[in-house]
mmCIF file of C-alpha atoms in Angstrom:
data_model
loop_
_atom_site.group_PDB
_atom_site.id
_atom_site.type_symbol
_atom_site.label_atom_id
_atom_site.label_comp_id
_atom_site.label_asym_id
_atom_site.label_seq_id
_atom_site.Cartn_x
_atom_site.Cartn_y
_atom_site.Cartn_z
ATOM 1 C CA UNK W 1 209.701 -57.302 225.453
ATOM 2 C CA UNK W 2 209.479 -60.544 223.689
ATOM 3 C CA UNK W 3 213.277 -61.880 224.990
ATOM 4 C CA UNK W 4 213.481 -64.406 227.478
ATOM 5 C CA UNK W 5 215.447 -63.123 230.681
ATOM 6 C CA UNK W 6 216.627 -66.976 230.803
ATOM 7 C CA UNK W 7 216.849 -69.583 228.703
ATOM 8 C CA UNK W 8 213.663 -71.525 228.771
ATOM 9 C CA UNK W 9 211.989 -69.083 230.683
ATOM 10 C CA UNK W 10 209.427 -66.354 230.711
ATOM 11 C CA UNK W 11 209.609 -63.420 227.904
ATOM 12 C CA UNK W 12 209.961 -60.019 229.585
ATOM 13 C CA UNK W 13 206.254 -59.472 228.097
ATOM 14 C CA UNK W 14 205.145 -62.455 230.437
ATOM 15 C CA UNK W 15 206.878 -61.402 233.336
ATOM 16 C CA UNK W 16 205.693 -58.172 233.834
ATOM 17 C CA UNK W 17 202.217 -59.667 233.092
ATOM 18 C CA UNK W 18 203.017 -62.126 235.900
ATOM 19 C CA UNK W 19 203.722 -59.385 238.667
ATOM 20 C CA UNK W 20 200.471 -57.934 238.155
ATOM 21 C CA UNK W 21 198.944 -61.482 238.311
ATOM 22 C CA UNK W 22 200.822 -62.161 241.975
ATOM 23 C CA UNK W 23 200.346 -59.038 243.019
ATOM 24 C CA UNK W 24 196.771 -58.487 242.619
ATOM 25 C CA UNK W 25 195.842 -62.354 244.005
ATOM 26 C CA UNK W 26 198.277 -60.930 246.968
ATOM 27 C CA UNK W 27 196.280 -57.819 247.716
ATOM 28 C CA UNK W 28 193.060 -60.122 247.702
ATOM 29 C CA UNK W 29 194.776 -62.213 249.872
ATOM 30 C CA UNK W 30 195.632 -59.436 252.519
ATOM 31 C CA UNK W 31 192.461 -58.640 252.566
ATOM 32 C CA UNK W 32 190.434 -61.481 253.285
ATOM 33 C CA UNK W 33 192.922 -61.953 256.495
ATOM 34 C CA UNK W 34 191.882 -58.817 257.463
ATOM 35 C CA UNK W 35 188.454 -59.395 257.156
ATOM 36 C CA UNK W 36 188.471 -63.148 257.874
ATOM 37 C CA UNK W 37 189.598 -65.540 260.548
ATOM 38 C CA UNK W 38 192.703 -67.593 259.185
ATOM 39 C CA UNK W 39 190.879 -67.739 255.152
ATOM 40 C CA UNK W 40 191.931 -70.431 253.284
ATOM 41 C CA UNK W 41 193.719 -69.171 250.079
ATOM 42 C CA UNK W 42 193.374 -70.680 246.949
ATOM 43 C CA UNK W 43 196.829 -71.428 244.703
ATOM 44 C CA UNK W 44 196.987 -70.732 241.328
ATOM 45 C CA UNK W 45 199.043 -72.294 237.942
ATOM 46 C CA UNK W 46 201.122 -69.278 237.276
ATOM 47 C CA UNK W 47 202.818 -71.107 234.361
ATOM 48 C CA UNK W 48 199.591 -71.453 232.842
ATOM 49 C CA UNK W 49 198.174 -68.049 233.544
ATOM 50 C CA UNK W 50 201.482 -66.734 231.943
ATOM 51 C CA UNK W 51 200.484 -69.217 229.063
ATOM 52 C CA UNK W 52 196.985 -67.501 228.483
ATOM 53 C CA UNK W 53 196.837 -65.360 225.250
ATOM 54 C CA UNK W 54 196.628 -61.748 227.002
ATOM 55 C CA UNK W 55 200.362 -62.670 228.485
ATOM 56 C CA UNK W 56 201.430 -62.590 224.634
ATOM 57 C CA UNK W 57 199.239 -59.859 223.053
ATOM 58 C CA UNK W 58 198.518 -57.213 226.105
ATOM 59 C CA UNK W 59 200.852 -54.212 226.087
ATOM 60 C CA UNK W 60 202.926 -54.120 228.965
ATOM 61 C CA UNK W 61 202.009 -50.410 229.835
ATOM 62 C CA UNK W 62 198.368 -52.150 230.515
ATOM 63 C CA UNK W 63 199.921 -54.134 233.571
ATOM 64 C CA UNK W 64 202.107 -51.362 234.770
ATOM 65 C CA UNK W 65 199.393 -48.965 234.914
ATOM 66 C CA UNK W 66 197.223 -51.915 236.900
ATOM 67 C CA UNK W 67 200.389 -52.258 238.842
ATOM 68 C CA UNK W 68 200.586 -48.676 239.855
ATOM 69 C CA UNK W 69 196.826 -48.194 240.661
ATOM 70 C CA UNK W 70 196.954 -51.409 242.617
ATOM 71 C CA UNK W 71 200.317 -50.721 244.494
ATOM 72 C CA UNK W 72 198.401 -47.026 245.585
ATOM 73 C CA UNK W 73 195.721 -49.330 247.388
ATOM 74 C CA UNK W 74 197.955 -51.415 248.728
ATOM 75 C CA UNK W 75 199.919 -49.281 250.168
ATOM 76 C CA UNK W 76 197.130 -47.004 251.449
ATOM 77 C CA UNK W 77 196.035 -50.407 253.160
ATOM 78 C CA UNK W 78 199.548 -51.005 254.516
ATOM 79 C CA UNK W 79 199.037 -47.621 256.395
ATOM 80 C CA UNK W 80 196.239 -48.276 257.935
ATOM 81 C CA UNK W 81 197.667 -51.715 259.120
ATOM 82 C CA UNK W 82 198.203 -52.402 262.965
ATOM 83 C CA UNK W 83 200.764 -54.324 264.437
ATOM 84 C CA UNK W 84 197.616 -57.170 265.548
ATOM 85 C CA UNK W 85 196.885 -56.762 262.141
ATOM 86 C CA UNK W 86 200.241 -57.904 260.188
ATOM 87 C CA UNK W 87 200.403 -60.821 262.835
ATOM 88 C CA UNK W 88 197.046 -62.314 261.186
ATOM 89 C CA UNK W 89 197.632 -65.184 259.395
ATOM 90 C CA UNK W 90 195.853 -66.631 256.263
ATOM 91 C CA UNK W 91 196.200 -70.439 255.353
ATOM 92 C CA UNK W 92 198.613 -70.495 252.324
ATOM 93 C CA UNK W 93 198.641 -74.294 250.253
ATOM 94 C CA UNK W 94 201.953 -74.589 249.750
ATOM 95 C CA UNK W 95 203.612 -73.350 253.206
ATOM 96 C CA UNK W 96 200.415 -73.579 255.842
ATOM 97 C CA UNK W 97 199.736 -70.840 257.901
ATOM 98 C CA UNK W 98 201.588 -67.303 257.468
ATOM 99 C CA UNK W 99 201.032 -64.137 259.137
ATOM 100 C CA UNK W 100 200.870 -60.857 256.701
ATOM 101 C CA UNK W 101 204.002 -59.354 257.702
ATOM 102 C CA UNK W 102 205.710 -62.324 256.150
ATOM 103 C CA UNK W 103 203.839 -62.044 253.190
ATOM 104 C CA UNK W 104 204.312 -58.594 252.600
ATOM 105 C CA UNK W 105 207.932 -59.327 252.780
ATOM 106 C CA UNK W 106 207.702 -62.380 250.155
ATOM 107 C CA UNK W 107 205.764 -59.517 248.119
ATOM 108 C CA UNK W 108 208.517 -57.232 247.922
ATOM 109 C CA UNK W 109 211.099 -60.003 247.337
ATOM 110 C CA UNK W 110 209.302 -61.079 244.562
ATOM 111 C CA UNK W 111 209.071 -57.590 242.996
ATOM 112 C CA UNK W 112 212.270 -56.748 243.243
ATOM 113 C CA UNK W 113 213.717 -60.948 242.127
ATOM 114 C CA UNK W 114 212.009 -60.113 238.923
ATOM 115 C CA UNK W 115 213.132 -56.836 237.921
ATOM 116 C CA UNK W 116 216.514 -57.817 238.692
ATOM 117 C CA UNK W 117 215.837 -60.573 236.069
ATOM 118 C CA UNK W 118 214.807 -58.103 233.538
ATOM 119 C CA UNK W 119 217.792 -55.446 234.597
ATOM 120 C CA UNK W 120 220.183 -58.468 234.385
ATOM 121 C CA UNK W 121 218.249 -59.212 230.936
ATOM 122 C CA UNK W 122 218.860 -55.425 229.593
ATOM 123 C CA UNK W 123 222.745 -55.684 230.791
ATOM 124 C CA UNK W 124 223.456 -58.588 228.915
ATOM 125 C CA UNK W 125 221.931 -56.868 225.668
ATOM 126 C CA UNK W 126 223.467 -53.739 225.969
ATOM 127 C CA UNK W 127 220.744 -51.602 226.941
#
């Protein structure tokens, strides 16, 4: 848990940590553009948050179990989605405005970028 998956980069430990981080600021984020016109996000230092202490010390089953609960909201939200509704947008810092549909597909590209970096990571060990 404590390997990097690259030199210089993240440990395992920090990178699961991370996806519950991202993924929990993105459910918030769906749902203030469902509930607001166009919100205004706010960014946050994800190198420093995966400096903070619990990114070090926390099991990892703690953010997989958060990860789990919070995917089974998510999704449930997803569901109940209409088309109107994945064309709202929110106003993103870095790239503007973005509609949730494009979002949700950043989301799962994101999931599935880091566990290939930790199933790349387990290859190259032998496990």
């Amino acid at each position: 848990m404590d390997s990097c998956y690259r030199e210089d980069g993240w440990t395992v430990r920090q990178l699961i940590h991370h996806m519950f981080d991202s993924h929990a600021n993105a459910y918030i984020r769906f749902r203030l553009a469902l509930t607001e016109h166009e919100p205004k996000i706010t960014a946050y230092n994800e190198a420093a948050w995966a400096e903070l202490e619990d990114s070090f010390s926390v099991p990892v089953s703690v953010s997989l179990d958060l990860l789990d609960g919070l995917h089974v909201r998510w999704v449930a939200t997803l569901r109940s989605m209409s088309s109107e509704d994945f064309a709202r947008n929110l106003d993103h810092p870095e790239i503007g405005l973005v509609d949730l549909d494009t979002m949700l597909q950043l989301y799962a590209w994101h999931g599935l970028h880091h566990v290939a970096h930790i199933t790349s990571l387990k290859e190259r060990m032998g496990s």
